[in-house]
PDB file of C-alpha atoms in Angstrom:
ATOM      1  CA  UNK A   1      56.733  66.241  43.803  1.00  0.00           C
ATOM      2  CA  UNK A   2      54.433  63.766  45.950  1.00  0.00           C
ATOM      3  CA  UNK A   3      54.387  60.528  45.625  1.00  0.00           C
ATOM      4  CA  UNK A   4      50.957  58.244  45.223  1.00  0.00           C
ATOM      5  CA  UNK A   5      50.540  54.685  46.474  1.00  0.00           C
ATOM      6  CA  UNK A   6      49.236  53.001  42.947  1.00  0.00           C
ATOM      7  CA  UNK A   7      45.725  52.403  42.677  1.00  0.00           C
ATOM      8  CA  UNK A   8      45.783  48.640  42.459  1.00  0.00           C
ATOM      9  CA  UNK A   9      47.728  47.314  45.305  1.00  0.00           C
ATOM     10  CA  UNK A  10      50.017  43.928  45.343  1.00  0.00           C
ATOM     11  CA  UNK A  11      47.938  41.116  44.382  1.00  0.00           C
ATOM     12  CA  UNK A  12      49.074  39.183  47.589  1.00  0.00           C
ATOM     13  CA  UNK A  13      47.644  42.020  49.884  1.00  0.00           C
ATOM     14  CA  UNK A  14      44.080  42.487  47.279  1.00  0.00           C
ATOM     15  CA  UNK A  15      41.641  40.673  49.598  1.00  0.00           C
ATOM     16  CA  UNK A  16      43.487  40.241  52.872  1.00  0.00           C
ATOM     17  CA  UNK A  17      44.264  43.191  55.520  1.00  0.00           C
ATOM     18  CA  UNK A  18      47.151  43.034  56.979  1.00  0.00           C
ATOM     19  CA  UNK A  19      47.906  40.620  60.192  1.00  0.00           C
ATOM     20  CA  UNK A  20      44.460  38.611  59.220  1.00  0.00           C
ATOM     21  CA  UNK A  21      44.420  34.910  57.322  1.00  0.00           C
ATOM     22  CA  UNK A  22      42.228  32.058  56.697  1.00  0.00           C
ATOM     23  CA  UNK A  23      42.165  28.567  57.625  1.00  0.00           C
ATOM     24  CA  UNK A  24      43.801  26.342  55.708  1.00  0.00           C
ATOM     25  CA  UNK A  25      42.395  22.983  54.497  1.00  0.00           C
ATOM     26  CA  UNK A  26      43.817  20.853  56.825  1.00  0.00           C
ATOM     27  CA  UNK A  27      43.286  23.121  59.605  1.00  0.00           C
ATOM     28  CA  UNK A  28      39.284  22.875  58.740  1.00  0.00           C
ATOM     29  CA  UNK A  29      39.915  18.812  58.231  1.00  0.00           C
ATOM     30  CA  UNK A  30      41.516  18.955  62.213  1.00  0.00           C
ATOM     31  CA  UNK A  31      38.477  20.689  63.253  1.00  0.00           C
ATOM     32  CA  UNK A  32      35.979  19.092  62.135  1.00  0.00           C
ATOM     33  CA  UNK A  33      37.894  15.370  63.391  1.00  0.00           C
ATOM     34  CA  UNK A  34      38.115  16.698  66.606  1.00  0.00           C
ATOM     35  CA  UNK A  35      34.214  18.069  66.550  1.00  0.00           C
ATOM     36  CA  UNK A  36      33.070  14.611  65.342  1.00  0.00           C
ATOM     37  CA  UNK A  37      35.133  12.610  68.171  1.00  0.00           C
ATOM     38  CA  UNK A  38      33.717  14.816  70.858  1.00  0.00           C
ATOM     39  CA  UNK A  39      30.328  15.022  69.541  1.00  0.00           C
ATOM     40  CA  UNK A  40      30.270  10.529  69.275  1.00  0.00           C
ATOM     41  CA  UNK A  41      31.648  10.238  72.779  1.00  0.00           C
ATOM     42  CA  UNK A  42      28.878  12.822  74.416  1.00  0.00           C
ATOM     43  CA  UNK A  43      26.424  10.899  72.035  1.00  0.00           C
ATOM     44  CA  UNK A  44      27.833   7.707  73.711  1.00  0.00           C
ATOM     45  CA  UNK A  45      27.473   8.808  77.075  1.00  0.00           C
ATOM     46  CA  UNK A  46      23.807   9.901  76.909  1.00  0.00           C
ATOM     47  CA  UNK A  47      22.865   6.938  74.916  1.00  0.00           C
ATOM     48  CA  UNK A  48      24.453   4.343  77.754  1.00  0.00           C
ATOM     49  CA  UNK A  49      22.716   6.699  80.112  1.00  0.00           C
ATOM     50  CA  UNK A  50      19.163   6.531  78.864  1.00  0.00           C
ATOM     51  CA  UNK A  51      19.494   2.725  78.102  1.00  0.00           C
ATOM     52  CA  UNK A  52      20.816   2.461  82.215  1.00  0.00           C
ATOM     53  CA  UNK A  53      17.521   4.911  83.307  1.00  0.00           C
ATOM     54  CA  UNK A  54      15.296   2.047  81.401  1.00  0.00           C
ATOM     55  CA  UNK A  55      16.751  -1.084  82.825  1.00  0.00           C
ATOM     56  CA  UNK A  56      15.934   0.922  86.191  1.00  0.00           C
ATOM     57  CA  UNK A  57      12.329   1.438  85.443  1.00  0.00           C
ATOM     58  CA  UNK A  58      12.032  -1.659  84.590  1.00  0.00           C
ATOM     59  CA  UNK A  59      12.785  -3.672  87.620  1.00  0.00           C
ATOM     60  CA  UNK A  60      10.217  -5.185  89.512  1.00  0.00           C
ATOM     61  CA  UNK A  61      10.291  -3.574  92.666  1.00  0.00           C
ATOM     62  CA  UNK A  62       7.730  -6.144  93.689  1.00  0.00           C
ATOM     63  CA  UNK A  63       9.231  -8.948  92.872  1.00  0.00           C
ATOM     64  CA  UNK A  64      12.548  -7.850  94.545  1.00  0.00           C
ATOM     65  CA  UNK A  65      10.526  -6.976  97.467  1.00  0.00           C
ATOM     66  CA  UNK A  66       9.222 -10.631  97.744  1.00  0.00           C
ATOM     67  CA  UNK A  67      12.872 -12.352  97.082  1.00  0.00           C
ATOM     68  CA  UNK A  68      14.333 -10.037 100.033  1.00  0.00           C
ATOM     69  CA  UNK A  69      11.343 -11.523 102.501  1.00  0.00           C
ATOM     70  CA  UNK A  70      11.551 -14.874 101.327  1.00  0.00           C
ATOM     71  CA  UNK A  71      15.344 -15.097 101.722  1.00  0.00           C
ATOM     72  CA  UNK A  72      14.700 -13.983 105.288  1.00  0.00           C
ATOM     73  CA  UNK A  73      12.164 -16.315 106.197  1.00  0.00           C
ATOM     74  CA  UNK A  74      14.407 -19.348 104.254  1.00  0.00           C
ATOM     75  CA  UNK A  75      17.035 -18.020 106.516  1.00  0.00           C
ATOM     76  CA  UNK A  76      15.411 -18.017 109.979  1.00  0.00           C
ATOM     77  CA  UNK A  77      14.108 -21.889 108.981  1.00  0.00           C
ATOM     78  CA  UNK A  78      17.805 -23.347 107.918  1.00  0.00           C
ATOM     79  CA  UNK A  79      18.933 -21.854 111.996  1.00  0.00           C
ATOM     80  CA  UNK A  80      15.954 -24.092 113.465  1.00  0.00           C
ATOM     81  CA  UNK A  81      17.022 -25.405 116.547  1.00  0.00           C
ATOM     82  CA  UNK A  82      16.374 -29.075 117.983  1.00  0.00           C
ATOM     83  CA  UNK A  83      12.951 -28.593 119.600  1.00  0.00           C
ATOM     84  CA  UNK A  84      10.171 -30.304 120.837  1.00  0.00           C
ATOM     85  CA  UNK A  85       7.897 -31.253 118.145  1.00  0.00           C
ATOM     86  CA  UNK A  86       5.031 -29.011 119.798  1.00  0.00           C
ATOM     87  CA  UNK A  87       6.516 -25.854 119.212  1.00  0.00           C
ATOM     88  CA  UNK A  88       6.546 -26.882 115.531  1.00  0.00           C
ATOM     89  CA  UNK A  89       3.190 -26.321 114.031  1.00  0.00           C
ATOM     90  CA  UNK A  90       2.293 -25.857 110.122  1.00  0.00           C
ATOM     91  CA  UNK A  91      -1.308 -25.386 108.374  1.00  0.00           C
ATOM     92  CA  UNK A  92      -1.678 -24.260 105.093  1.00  0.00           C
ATOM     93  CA  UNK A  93      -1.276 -20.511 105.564  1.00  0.00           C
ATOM     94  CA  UNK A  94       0.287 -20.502 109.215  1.00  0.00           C
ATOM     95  CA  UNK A  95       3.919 -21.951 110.641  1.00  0.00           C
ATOM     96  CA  UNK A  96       5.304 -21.794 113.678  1.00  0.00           C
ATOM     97  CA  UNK A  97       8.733 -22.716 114.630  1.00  0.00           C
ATOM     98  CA  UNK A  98      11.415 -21.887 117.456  1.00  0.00           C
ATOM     99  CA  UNK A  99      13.733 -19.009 116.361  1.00  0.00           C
ATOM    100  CA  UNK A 100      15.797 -16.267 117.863  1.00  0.00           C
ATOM    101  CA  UNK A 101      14.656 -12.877 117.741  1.00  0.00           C
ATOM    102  CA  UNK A 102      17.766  -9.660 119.458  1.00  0.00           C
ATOM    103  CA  UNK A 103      19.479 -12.728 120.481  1.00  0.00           C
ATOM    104  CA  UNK A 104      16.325 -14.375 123.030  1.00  0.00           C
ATOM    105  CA  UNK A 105      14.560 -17.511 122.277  1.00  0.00           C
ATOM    106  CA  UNK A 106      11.652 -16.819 120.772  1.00  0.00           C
ATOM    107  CA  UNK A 107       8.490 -18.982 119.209  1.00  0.00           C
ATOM    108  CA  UNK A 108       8.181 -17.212 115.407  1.00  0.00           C
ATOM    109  CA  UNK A 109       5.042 -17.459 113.609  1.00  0.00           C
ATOM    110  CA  UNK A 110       3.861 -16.198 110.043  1.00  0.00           C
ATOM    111  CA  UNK A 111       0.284 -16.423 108.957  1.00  0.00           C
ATOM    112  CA  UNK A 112      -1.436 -14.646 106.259  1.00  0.00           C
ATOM    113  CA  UNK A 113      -4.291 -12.138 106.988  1.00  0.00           C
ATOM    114  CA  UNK A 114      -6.833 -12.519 104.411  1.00  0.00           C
ATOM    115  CA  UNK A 115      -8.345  -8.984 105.722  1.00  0.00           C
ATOM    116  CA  UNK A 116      -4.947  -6.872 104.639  1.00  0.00           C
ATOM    117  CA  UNK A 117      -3.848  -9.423 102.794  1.00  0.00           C
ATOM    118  CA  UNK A 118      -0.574  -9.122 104.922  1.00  0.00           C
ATOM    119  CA  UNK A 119       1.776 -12.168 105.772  1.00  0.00           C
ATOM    120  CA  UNK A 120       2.292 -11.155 109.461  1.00  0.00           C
ATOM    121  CA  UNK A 121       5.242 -12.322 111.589  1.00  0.00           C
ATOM    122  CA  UNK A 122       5.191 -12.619 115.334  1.00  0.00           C
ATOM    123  CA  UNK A 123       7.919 -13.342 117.751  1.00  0.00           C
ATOM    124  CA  UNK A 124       6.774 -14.642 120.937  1.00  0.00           C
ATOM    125  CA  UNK A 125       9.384 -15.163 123.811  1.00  0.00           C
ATOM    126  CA  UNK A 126       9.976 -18.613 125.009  1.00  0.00           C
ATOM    127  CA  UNK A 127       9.497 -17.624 128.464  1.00  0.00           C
ATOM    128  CA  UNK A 128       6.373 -16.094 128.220  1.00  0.00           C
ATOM    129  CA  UNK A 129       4.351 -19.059 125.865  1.00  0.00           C
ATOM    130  CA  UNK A 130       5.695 -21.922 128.191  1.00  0.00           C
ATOM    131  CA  UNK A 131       3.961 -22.650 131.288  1.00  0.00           C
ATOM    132  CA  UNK A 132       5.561 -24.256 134.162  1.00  0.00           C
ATOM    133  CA  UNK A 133       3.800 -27.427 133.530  1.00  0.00           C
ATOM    134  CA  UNK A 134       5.603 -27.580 130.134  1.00  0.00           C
ATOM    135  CA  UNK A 135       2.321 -26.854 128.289  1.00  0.00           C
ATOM    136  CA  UNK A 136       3.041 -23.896 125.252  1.00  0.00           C
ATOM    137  CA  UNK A 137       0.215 -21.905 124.944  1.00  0.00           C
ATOM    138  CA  UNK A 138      -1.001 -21.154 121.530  1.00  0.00           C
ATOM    139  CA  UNK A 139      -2.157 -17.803 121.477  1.00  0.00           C
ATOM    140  CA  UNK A 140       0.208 -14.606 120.650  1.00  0.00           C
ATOM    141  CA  UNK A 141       2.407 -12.689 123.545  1.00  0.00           C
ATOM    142  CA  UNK A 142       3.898 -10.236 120.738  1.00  0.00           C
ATOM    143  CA  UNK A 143       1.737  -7.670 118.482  1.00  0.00           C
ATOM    144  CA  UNK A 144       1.713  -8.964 114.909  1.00  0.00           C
ATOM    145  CA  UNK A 145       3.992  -7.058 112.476  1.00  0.00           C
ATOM    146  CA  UNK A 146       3.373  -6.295 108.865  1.00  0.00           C
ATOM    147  CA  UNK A 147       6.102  -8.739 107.243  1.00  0.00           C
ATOM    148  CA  UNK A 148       5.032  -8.645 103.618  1.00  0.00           C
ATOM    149  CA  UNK A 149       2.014  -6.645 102.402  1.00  0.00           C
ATOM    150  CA  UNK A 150       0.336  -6.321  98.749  1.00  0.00           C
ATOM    151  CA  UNK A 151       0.069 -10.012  98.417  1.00  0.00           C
ATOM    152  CA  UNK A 152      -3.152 -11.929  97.090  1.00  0.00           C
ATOM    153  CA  UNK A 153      -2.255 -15.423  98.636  1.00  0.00           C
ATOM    154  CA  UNK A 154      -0.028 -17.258 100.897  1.00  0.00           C
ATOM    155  CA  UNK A 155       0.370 -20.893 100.897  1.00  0.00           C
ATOM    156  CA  UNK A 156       2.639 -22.807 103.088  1.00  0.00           C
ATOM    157  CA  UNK A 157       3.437 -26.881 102.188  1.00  0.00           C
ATOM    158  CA  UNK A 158       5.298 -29.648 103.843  1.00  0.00           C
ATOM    159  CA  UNK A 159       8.093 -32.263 102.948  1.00  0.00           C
ATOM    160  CA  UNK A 160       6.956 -35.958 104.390  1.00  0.00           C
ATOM    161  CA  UNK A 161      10.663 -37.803 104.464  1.00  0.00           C
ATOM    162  CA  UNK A 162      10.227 -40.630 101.513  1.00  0.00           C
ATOM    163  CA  UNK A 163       9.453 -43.470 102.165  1.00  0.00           C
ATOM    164  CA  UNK A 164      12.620 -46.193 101.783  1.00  0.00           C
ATOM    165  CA  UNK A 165      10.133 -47.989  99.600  1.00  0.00           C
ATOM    166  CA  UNK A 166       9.135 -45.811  97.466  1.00  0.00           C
ATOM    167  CA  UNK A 167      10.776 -42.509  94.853  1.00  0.00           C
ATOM    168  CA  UNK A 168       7.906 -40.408  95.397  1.00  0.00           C
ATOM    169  CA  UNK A 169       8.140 -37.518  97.977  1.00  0.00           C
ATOM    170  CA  UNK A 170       4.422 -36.258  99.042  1.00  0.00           C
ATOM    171  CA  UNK A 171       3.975 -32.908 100.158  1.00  0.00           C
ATOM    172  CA  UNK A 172       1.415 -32.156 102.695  1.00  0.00           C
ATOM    173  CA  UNK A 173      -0.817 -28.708 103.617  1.00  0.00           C
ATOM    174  CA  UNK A 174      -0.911 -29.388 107.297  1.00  0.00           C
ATOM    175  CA  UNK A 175       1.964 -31.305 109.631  1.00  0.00           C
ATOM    176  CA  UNK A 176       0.820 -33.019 112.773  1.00  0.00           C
ATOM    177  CA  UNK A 177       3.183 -35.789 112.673  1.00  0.00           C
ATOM    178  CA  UNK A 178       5.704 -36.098 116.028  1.00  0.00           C
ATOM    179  CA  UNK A 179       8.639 -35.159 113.778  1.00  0.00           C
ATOM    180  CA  UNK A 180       9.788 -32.337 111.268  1.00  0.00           C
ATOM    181  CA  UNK A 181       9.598 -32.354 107.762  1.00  0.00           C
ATOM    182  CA  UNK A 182      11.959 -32.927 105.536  1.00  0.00           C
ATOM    183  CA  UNK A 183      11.364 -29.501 103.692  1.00  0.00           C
ATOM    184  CA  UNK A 184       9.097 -26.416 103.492  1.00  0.00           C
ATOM    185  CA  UNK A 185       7.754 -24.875 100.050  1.00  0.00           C
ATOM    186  CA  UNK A 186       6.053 -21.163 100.418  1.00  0.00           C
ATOM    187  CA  UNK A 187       4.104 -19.921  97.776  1.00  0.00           C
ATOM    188  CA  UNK A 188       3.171 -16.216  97.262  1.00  0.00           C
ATOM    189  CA  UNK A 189       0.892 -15.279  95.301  1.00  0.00           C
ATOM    190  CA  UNK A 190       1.159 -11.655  93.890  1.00  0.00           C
ATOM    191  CA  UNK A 191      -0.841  -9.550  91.258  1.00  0.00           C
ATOM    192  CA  UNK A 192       0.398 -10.881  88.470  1.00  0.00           C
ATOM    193  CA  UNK A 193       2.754 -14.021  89.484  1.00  0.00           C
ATOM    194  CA  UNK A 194       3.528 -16.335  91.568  1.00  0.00           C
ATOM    195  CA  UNK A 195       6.679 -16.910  93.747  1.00  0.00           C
ATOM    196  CA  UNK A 196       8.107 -20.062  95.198  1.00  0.00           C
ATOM    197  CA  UNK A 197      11.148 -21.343  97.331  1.00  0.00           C
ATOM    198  CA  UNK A 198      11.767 -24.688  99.125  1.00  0.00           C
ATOM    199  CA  UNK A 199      13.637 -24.000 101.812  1.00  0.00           C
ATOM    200  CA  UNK A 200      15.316 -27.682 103.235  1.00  0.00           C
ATOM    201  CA  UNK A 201      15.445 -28.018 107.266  1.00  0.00           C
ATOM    202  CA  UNK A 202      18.559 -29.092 109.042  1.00  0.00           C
ATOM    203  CA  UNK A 203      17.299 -31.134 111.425  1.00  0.00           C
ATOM    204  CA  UNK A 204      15.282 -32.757 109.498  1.00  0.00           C
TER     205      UNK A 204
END
């Protein structure tokens, strides 16, 4: 006579097939840890990233433009070499001093052109400015470059050595005297500030 599996099966095998479980509570718990620590750290990363991306937007590119020119100009002024005062000349938005430009002695000069509102730079070769006389002729050997552009104003000021006498220091827009000043304050003027740096001769 055959024999019938019973209707109702084992009440540990009524839901469950065979070979096939669920997770357990503290499986799940595991899980969902591990999700959240993965998910905070990629959270993390994007966050630091997006703050980074802002900071970079919002540096003035400008104003880091102006610092890099003015540190080069500051530069070129502290390696003045003893000169003759002659080759020294300052007005209010033109200097001239002796320099080196590829290693040859040159005559440097920065002035600001109101038409493209450009501080221009010119290096002039001592050889070619100085006669055999002695006399330096003023006028330019070199083509003017483009040293700083976008610029509204230029202003160029000079450091009178105190005197003994007195505590107060007097800064000048022109220098004629038959020595160098003490100092040398440029001013740029931008769109929307204004830049200064007082750059302190050695010689003087």
């Amino acid at each position: 006579m055959p024999s019938f599996l019973p209707i109702c099966p084992n009440k540990n095998n009524k839901l469950n097939p065979v070979g096939l479980t669920g997770f357990t509570l503290v499986e799940l718990l595991i899980a969902v840890s591990i999700f959240s620590v993965i998910s905070l750290a990629i959270y993390s990363t994007f966050s630091s990233g997006v703050f980074v991306l802002g900071r970079v937007k919002n540096i003035d590119l400008t104003r880091q433009r102006i610092l890099l020119k003015t540190e080069r100009f500051s530069r070129e002024l502290r390696e003045l070499p003893d000169c003759r005062k002659q080759l020294f000349l300052g007005t209010k938005t033109k200097i001239s001093f002796p320099g080196n430009a590829d290693y040859v002695p040159c005559r440097i000069t920065y002035y600001f052109d109101k038409d493209s509102l450009c501080l221009m730079r010119v290096a002039d070769k001592l050889s070619e400015i100085i006669t055999v006389e002695g006399a330096v002729d003023i006028k330019f050997k070199s083509k003017p470059q483009v040293f700083l552009s976008k610029i509204k104003d230029i202003k160029f000021t000079y450091l009178k050595k105190p005197d003994l006498n007195k505590s107060e220091y007097i800064w000048l827009d022109e220098w004629i005297q038959n020595y160098l000043p003490t100092a040398i304050k440029l001013t740029i003027s931008s769109e929307n500030q204004e830049y200064a740096s007082t750059i302190f001769l050695p010689t003087a």
